[in-house]
PDB file of C-alpha atoms in Angstrom:
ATOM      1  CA  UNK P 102     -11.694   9.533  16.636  1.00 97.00           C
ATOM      2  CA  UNK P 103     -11.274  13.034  15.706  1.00 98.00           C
ATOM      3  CA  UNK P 104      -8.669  13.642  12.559  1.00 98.00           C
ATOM      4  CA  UNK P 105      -7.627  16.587  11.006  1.00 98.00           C
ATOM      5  CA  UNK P 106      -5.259  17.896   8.088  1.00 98.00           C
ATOM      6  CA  UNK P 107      -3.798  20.739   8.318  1.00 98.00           C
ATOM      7  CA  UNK P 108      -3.102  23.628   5.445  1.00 98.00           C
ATOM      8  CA  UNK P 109      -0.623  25.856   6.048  1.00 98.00           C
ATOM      9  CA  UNK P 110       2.353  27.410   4.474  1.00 98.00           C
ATOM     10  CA  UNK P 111       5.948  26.497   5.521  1.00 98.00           C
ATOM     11  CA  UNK P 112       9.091  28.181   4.403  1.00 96.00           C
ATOM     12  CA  UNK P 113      13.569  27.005   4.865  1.00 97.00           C
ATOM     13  CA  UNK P 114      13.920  28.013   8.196  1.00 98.00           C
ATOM     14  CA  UNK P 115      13.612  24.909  10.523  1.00 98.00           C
ATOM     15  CA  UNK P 116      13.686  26.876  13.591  1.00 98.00           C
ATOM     16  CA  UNK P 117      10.426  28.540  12.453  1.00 98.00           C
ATOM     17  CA  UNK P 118       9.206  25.572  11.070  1.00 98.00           C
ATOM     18  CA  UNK P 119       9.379  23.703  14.299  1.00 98.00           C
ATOM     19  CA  UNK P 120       7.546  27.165  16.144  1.00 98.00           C
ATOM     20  CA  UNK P 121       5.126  26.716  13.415  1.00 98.00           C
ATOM     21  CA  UNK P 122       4.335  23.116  13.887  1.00 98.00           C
ATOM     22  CA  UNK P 123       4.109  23.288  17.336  1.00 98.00           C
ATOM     23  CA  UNK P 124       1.660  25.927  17.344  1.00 98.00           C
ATOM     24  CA  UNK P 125      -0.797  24.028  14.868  1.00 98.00           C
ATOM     25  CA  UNK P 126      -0.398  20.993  17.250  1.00 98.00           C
ATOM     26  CA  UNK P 127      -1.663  23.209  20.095  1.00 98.00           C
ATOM     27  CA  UNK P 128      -4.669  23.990  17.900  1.00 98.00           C
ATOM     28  CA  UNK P 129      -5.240  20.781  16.958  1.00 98.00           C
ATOM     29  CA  UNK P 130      -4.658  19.799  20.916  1.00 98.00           C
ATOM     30  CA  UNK P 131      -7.084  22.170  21.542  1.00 98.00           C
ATOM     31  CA  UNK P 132      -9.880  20.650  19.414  1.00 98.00           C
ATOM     32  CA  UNK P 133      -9.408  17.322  20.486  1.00 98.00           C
ATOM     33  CA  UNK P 134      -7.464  15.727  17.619  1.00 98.00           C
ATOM     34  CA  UNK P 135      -5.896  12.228  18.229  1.00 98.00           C
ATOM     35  CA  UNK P 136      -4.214  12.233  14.601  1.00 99.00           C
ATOM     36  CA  UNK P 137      -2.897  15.277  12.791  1.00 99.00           C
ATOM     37  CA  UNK P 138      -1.347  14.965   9.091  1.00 99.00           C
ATOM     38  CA  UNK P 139       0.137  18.067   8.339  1.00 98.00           C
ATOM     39  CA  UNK P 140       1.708  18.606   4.619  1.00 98.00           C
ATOM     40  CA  UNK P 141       4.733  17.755   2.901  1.00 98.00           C
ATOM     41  CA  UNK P 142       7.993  19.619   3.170  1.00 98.00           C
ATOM     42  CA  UNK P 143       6.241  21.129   6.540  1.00 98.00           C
ATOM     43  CA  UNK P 144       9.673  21.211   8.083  1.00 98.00           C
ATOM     44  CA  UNK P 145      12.028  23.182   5.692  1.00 97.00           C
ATOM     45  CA  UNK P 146       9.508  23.624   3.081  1.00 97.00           C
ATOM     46  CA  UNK P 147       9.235  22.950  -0.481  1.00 97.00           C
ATOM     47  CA  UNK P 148      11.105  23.782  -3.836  1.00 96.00           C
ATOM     48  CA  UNK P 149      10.707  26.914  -5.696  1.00 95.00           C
ATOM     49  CA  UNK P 150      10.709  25.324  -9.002  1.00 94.00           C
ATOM     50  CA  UNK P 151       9.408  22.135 -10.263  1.00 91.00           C
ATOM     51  CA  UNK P 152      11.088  22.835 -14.062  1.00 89.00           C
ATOM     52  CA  UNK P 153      14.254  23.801 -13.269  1.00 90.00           C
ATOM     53  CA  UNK P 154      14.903  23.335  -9.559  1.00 94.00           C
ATOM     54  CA  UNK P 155      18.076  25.754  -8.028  1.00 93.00           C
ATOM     55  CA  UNK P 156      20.368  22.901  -6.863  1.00 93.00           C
ATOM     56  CA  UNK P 157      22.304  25.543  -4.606  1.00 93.00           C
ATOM     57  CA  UNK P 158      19.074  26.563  -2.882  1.00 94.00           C
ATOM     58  CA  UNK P 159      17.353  23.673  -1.878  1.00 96.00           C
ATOM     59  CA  UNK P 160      15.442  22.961   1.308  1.00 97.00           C
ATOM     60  CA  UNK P 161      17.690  22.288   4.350  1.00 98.00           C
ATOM     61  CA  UNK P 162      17.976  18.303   4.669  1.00 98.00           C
ATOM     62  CA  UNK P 163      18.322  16.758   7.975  1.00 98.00           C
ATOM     63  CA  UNK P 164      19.115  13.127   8.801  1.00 98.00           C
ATOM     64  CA  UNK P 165      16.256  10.305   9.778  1.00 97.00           C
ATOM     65  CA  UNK P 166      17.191  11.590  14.072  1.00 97.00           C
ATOM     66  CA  UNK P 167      17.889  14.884  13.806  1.00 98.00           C
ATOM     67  CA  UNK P 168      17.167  16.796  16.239  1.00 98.00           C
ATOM     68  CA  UNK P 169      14.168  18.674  14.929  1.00 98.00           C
ATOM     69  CA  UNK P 170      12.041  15.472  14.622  1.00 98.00           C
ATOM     70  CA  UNK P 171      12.622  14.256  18.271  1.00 98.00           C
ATOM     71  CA  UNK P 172      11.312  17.673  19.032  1.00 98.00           C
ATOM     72  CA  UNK P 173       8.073  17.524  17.406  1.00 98.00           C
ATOM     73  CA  UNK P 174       7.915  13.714  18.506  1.00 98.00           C
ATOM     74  CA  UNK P 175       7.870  15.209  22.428  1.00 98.00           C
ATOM     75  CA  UNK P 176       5.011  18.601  21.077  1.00 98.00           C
ATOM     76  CA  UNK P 177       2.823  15.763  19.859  1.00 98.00           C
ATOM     77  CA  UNK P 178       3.011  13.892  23.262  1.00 98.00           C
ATOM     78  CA  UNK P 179      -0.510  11.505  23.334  1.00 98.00           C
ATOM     79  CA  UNK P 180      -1.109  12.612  19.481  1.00 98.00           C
ATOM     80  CA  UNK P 181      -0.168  11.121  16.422  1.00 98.00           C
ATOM     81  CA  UNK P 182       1.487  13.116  14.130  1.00 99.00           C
ATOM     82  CA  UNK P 183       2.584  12.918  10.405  1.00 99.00           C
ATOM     83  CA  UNK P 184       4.764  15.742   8.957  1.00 98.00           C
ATOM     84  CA  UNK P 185       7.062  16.044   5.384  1.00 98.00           C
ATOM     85  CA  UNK P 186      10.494  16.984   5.483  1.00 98.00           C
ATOM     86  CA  UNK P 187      13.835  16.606   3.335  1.00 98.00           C
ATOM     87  CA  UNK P 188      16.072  13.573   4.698  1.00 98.00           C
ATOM     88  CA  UNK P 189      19.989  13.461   4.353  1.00 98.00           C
ATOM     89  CA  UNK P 190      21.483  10.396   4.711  1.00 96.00           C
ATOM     90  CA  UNK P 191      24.868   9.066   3.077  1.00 95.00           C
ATOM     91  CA  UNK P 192      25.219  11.905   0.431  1.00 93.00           C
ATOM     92  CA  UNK P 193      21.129  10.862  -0.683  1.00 97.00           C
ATOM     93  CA  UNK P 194      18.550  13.022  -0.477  1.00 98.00           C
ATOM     94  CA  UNK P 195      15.081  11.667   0.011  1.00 98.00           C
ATOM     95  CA  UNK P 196      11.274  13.748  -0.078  1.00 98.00           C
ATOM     96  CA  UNK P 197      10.242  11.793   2.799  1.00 98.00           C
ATOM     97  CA  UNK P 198       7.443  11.754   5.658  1.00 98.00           C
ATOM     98  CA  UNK P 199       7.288  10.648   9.025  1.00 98.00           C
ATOM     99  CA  UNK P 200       4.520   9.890  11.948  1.00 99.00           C
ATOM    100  CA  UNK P 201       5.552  10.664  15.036  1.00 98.00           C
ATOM    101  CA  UNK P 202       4.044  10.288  18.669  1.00 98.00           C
ATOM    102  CA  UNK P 203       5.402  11.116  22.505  1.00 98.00           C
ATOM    103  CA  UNK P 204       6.380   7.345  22.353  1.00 97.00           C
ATOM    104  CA  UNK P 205       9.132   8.842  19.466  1.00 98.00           C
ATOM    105  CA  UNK P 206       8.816   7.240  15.729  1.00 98.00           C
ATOM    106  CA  UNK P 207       5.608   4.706  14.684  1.00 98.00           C
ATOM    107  CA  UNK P 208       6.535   5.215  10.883  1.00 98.00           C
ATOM    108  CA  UNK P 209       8.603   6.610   7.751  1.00 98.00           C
ATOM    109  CA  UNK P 210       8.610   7.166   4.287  1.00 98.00           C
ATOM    110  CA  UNK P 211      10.107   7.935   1.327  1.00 98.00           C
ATOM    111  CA  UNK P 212       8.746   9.726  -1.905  1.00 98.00           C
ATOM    112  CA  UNK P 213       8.116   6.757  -4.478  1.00 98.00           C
ATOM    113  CA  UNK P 214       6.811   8.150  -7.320  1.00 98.00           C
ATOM    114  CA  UNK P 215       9.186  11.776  -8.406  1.00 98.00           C
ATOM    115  CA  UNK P 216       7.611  14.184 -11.274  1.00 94.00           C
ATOM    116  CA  UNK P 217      10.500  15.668 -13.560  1.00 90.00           C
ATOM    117  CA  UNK P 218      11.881  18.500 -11.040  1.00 91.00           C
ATOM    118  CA  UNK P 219      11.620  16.152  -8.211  1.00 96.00           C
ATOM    119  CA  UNK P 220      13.294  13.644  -9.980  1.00 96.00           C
ATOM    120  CA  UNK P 221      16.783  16.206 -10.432  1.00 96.00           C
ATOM    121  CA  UNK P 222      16.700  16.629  -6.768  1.00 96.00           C
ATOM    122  CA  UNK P 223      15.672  13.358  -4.836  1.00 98.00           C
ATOM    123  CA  UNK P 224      16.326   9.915  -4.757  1.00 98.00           C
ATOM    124  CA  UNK P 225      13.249   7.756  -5.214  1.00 98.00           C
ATOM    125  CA  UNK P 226      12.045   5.631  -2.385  1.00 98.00           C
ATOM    126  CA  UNK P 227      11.916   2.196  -2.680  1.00 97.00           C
ATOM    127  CA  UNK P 228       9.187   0.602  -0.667  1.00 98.00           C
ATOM    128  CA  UNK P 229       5.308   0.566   0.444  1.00 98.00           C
ATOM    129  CA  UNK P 230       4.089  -0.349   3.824  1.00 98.00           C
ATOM    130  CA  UNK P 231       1.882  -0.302   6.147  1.00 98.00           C
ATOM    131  CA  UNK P 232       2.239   0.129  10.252  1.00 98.00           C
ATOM    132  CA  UNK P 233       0.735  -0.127  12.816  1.00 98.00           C
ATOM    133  CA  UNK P 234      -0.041   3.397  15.516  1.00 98.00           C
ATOM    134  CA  UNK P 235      -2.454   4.314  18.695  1.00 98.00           C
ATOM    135  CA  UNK P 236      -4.675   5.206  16.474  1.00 98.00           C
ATOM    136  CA  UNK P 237      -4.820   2.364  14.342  1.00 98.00           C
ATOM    137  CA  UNK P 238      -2.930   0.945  10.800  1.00 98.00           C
ATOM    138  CA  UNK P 239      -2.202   3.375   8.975  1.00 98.00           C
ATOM    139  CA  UNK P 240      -0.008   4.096   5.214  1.00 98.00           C
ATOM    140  CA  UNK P 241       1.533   7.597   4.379  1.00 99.00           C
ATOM    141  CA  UNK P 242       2.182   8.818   0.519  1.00 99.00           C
ATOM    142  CA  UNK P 243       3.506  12.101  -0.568  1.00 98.00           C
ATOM    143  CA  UNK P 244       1.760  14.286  -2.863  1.00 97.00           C
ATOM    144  CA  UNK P 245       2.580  12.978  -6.460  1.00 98.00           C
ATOM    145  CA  UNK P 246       1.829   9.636  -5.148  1.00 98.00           C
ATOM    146  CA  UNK P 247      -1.845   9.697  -5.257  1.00 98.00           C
ATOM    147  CA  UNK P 248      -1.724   9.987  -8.885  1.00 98.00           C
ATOM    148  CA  UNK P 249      -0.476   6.450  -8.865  1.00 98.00           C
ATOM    149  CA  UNK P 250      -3.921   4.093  -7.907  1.00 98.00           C
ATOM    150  CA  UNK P 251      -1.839   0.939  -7.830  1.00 97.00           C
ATOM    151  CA  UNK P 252       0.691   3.038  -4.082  1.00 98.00           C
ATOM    152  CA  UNK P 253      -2.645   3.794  -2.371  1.00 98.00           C
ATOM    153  CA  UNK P 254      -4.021   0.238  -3.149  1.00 98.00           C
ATOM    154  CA  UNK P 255      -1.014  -1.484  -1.826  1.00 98.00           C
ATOM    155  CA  UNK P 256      -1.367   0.619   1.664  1.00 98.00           C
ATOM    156  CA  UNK P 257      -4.749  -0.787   1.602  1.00 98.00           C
ATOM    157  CA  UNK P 258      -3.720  -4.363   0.918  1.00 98.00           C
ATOM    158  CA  UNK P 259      -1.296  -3.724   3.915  1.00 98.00           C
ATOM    159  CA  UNK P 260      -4.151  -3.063   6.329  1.00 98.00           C
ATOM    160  CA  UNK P 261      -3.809   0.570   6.287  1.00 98.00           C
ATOM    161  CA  UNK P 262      -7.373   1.730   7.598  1.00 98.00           C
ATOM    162  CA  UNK P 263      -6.309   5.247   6.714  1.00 99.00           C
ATOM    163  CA  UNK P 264      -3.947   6.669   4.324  1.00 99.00           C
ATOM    164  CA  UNK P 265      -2.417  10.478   4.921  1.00 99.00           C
ATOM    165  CA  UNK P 266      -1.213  12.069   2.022  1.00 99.00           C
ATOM    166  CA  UNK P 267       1.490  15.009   2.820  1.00 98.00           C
ATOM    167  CA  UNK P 268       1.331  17.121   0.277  1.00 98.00           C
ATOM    168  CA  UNK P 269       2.893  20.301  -1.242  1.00 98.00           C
ATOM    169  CA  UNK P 270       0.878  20.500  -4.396  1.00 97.00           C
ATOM    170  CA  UNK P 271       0.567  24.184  -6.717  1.00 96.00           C
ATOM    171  CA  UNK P 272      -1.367  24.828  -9.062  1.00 94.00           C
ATOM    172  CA  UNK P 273      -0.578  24.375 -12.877  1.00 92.00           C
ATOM    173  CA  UNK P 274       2.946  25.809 -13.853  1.00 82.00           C
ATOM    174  CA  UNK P 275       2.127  25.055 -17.580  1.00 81.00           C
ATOM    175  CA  UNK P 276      -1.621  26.075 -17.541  1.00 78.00           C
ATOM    176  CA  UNK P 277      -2.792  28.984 -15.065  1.00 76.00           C
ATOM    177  CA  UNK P 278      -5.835  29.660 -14.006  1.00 77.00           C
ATOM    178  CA  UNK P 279      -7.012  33.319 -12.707  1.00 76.00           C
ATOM    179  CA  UNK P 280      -8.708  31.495 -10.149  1.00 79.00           C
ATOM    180  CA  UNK P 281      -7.941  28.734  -8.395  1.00 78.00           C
ATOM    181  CA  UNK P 282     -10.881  26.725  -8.329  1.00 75.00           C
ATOM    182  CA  UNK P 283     -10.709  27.125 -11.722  1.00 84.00           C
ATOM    183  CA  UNK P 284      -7.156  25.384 -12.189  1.00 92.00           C
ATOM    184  CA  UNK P 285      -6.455  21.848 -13.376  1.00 92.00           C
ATOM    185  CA  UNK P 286      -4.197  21.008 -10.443  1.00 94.00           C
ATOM    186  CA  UNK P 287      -6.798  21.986  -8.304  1.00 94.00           C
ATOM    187  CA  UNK P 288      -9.485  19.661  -9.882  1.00 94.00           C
ATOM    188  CA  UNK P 289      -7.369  16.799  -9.756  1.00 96.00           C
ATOM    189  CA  UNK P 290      -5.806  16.864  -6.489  1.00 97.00           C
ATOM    190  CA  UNK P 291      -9.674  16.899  -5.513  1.00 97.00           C
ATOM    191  CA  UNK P 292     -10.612  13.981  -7.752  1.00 98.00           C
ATOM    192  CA  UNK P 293      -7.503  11.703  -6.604  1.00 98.00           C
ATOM    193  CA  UNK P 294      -8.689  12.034  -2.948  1.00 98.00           C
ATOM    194  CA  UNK P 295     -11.789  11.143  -3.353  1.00 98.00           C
ATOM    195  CA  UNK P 296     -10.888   8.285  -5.772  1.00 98.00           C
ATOM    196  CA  UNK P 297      -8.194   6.761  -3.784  1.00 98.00           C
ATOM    197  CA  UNK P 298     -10.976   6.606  -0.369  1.00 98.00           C
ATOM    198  CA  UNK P 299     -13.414   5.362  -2.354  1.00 98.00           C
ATOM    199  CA  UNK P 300     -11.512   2.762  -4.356  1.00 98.00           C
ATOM    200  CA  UNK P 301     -10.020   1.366  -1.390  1.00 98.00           C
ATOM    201  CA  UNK P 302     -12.882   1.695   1.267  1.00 98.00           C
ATOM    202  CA  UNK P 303     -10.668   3.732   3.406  1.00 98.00           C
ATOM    203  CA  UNK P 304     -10.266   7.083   5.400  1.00 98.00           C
ATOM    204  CA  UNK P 305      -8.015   9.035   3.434  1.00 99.00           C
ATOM    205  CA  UNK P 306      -6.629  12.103   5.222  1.00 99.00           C
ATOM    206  CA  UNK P 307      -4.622  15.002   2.514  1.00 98.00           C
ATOM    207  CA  UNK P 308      -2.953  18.008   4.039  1.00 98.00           C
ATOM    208  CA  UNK P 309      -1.207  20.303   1.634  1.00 98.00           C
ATOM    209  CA  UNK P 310       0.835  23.415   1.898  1.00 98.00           C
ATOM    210  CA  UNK P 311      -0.772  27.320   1.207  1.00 97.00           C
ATOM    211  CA  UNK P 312       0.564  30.150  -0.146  1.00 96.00           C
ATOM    212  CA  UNK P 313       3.421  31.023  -2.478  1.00 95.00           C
ATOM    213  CA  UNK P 314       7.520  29.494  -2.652  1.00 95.00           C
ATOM    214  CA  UNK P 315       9.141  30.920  -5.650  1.00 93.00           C
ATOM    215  CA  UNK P 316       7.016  30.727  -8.687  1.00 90.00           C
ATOM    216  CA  UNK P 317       4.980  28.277  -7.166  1.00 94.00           C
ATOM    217  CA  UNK P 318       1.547  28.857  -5.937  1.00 94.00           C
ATOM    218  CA  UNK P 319       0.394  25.763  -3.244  1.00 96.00           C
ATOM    219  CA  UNK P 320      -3.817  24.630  -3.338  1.00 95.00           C
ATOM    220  CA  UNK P 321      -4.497  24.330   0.387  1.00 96.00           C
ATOM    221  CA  UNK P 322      -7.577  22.248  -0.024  1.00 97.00           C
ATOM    222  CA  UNK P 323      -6.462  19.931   2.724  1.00 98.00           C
ATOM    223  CA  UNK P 324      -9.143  17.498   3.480  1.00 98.00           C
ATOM    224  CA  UNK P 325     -10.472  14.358   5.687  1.00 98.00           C
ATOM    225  CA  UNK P 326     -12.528  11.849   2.945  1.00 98.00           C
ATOM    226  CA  UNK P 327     -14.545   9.116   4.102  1.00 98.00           C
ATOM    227  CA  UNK P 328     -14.296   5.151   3.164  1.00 98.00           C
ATOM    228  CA  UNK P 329     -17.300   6.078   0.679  1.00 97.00           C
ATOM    229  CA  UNK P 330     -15.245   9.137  -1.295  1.00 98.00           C
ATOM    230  CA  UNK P 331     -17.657  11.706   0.501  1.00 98.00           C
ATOM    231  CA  UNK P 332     -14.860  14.759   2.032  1.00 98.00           C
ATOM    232  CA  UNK P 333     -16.095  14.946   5.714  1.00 98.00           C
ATOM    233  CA  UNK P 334     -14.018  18.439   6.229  1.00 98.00           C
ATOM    234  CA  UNK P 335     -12.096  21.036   4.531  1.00 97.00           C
ATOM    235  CA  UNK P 336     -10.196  24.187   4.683  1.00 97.00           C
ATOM    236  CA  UNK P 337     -10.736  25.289   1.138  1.00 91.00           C
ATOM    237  CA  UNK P 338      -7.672  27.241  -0.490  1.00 92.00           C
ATOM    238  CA  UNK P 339      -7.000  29.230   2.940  1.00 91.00           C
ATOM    239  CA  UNK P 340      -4.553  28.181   6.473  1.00 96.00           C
ATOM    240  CA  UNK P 341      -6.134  25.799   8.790  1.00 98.00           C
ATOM    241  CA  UNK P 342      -7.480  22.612   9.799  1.00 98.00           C
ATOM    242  CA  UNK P 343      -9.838  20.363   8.747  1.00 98.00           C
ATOM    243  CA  UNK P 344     -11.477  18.315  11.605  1.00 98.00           C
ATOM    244  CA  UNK P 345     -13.646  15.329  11.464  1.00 98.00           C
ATOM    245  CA  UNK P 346     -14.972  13.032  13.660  1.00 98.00           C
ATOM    246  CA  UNK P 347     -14.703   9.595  12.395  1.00 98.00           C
ATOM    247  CA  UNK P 348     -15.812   6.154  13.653  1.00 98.00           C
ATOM    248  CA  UNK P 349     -12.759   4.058  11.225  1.00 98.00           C
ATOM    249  CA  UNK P 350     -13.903   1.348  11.719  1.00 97.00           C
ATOM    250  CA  UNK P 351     -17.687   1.695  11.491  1.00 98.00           C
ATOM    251  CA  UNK P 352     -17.324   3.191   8.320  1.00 98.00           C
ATOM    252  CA  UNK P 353     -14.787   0.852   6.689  1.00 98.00           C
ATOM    253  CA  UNK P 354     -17.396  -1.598   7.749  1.00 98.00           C
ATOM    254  CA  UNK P 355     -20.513  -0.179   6.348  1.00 97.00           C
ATOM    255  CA  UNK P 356     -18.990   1.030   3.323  1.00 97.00           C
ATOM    256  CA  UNK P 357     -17.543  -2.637   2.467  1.00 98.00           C
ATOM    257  CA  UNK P 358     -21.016  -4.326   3.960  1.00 96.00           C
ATOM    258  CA  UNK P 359     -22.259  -5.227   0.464  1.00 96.00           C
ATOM    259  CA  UNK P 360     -18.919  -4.531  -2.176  1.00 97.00           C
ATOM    260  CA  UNK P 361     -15.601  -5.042  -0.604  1.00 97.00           C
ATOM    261  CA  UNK P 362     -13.401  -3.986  -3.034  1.00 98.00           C
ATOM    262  CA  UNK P 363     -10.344  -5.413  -1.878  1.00 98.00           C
ATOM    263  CA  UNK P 364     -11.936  -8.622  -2.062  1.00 97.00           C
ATOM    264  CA  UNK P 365     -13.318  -8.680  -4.811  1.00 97.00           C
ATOM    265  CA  UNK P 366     -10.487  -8.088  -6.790  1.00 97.00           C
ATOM    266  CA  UNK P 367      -9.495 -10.005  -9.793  1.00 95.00           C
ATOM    267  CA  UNK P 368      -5.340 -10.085  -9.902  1.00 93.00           C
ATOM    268  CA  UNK P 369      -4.435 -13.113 -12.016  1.00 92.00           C
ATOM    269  CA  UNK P 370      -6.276 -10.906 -14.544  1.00 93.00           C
ATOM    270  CA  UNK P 371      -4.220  -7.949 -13.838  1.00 92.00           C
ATOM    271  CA  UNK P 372      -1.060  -6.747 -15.973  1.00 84.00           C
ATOM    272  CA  UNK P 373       2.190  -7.522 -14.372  1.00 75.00           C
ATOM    273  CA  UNK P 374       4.425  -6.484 -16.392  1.00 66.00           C
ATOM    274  CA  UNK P 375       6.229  -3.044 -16.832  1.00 64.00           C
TER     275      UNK P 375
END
């Protein structure tokens, strides 16, 4: 199966968004992708402060079947394909993902774990899951989420094979770098992805947003990782997709042939408690 996560930047305008979306599923189309996980906040984009978010100039939020997603649902025809948006529903706001097809909508989510800025701004989502798609189980998490071992290891409890991970991820506010390979944000959003594959045995696939929104600066570094925590493709800091051919399966397989970590577990052991 061929995968690939996308980096690109994304800005409020969902008509443009859409264009842009479509375009990148073309590409993807074009290089023979059956699932594409492009980042968070892809349609509407992101906020422009994490600290102090504007609350009169947020991203536009749409409901769960509005109009925009049954769009990309019909671009994506035969492909599966995860993108982040901002979801509306009965005066709520939600950072939320969804995984679309031709067939209309395999899956949704909503943002569980919110940093500080977030936090002013969204309502947190409530539940972890798994489900099922053409191209096998599979478990979405939004950026922040990764930090959190204990979200990706319940996807992988669930079944999920692979795990996408929509991101919109910039570099330190607090501590900036000159450079961003250089930049703390930029070392750990690395480090989670492989850790969370690796941990878990699975394929972990992490698209994130590129360029600038306000004083933010997004990472790129979108990535595909394999079951052992080795990154199979990337796109660096810069637009565009990262494309790797990928036997699940076979991999999950060898990689768990001698130490299955899911089995091997130890939870009576484990704390419980808050």
């Amino acid at each position: 199966m061929r995968i690939a996560a996308a980096a690109a930047h994304f800005g409020r305008d969902l008509h443009r968004s859409v264009e842009r979306i479509g375009m990148i599923i073309e590409a993807a189309r074009k290089a023979h992708v059956q699932l594409l996980v492009l980042p968070d906040a892809a349609l509407g984009g992101y906020l422009a402060d994490l600290r102090s978010p504007d609350l009169d100039a947020l991203p536009p939020a749409i409901p769960p079947d509005a109009v925009q997603i049954r769009r990309i649902a019909a671009l994506a025809r035969d492909m599966v394909v995860c993108f982040g948006y901002s979801e509306k529903l009965a005066g709520q706001r939600w950072n939320s993902a969804v995984c679309v097809s031709g067939d209309g909508v395999l899956g949704r989510y909503r943002k569980v774990h919110l940093p500080p800025g977030e936090a002013l701004v969204y309502t947190a989502g409530d539940r972890l899951a798994a489900f099922d798609t053409p191209v096998g189980r599979l478990g979405m998490l939004i950026d922040y989420d990764k930090t959190f071992p204990e979200a990706a290891r319940t996807l992988a409890l669930d079944g999920a094979r692979i795990v996408a991970c929509l991101c919109a991820w910039p570099a330190s506010v607090t501590q900036r770098a000159e450079r961003l390979t250089q930049d703390r944000q930029s070392r750990l959003f690395d480090l989670y992805d492989c850790a969370r594959a690796a941990e878990n045995q699975i394929v972990w696939v992490s698209a994130n947003q590129t360029g600038t929104t306000g004083g933010l600066r997004f990472l790129g570094q979108s990535k595909v990782v394999g079951p052992g925590g080795d990154v199979l493709a990337r796109t660096w800091a810069k637009a565009g997709l990262a494309v790797a051919e990928v036997d699940v399966d076979a991999e999950i397989e060898r990689a768990r042939l001698v130490l299955h970590h899911l089995d091997e577990r130890r939870p009576e052991l484990y704390a419980d408690k808050p």
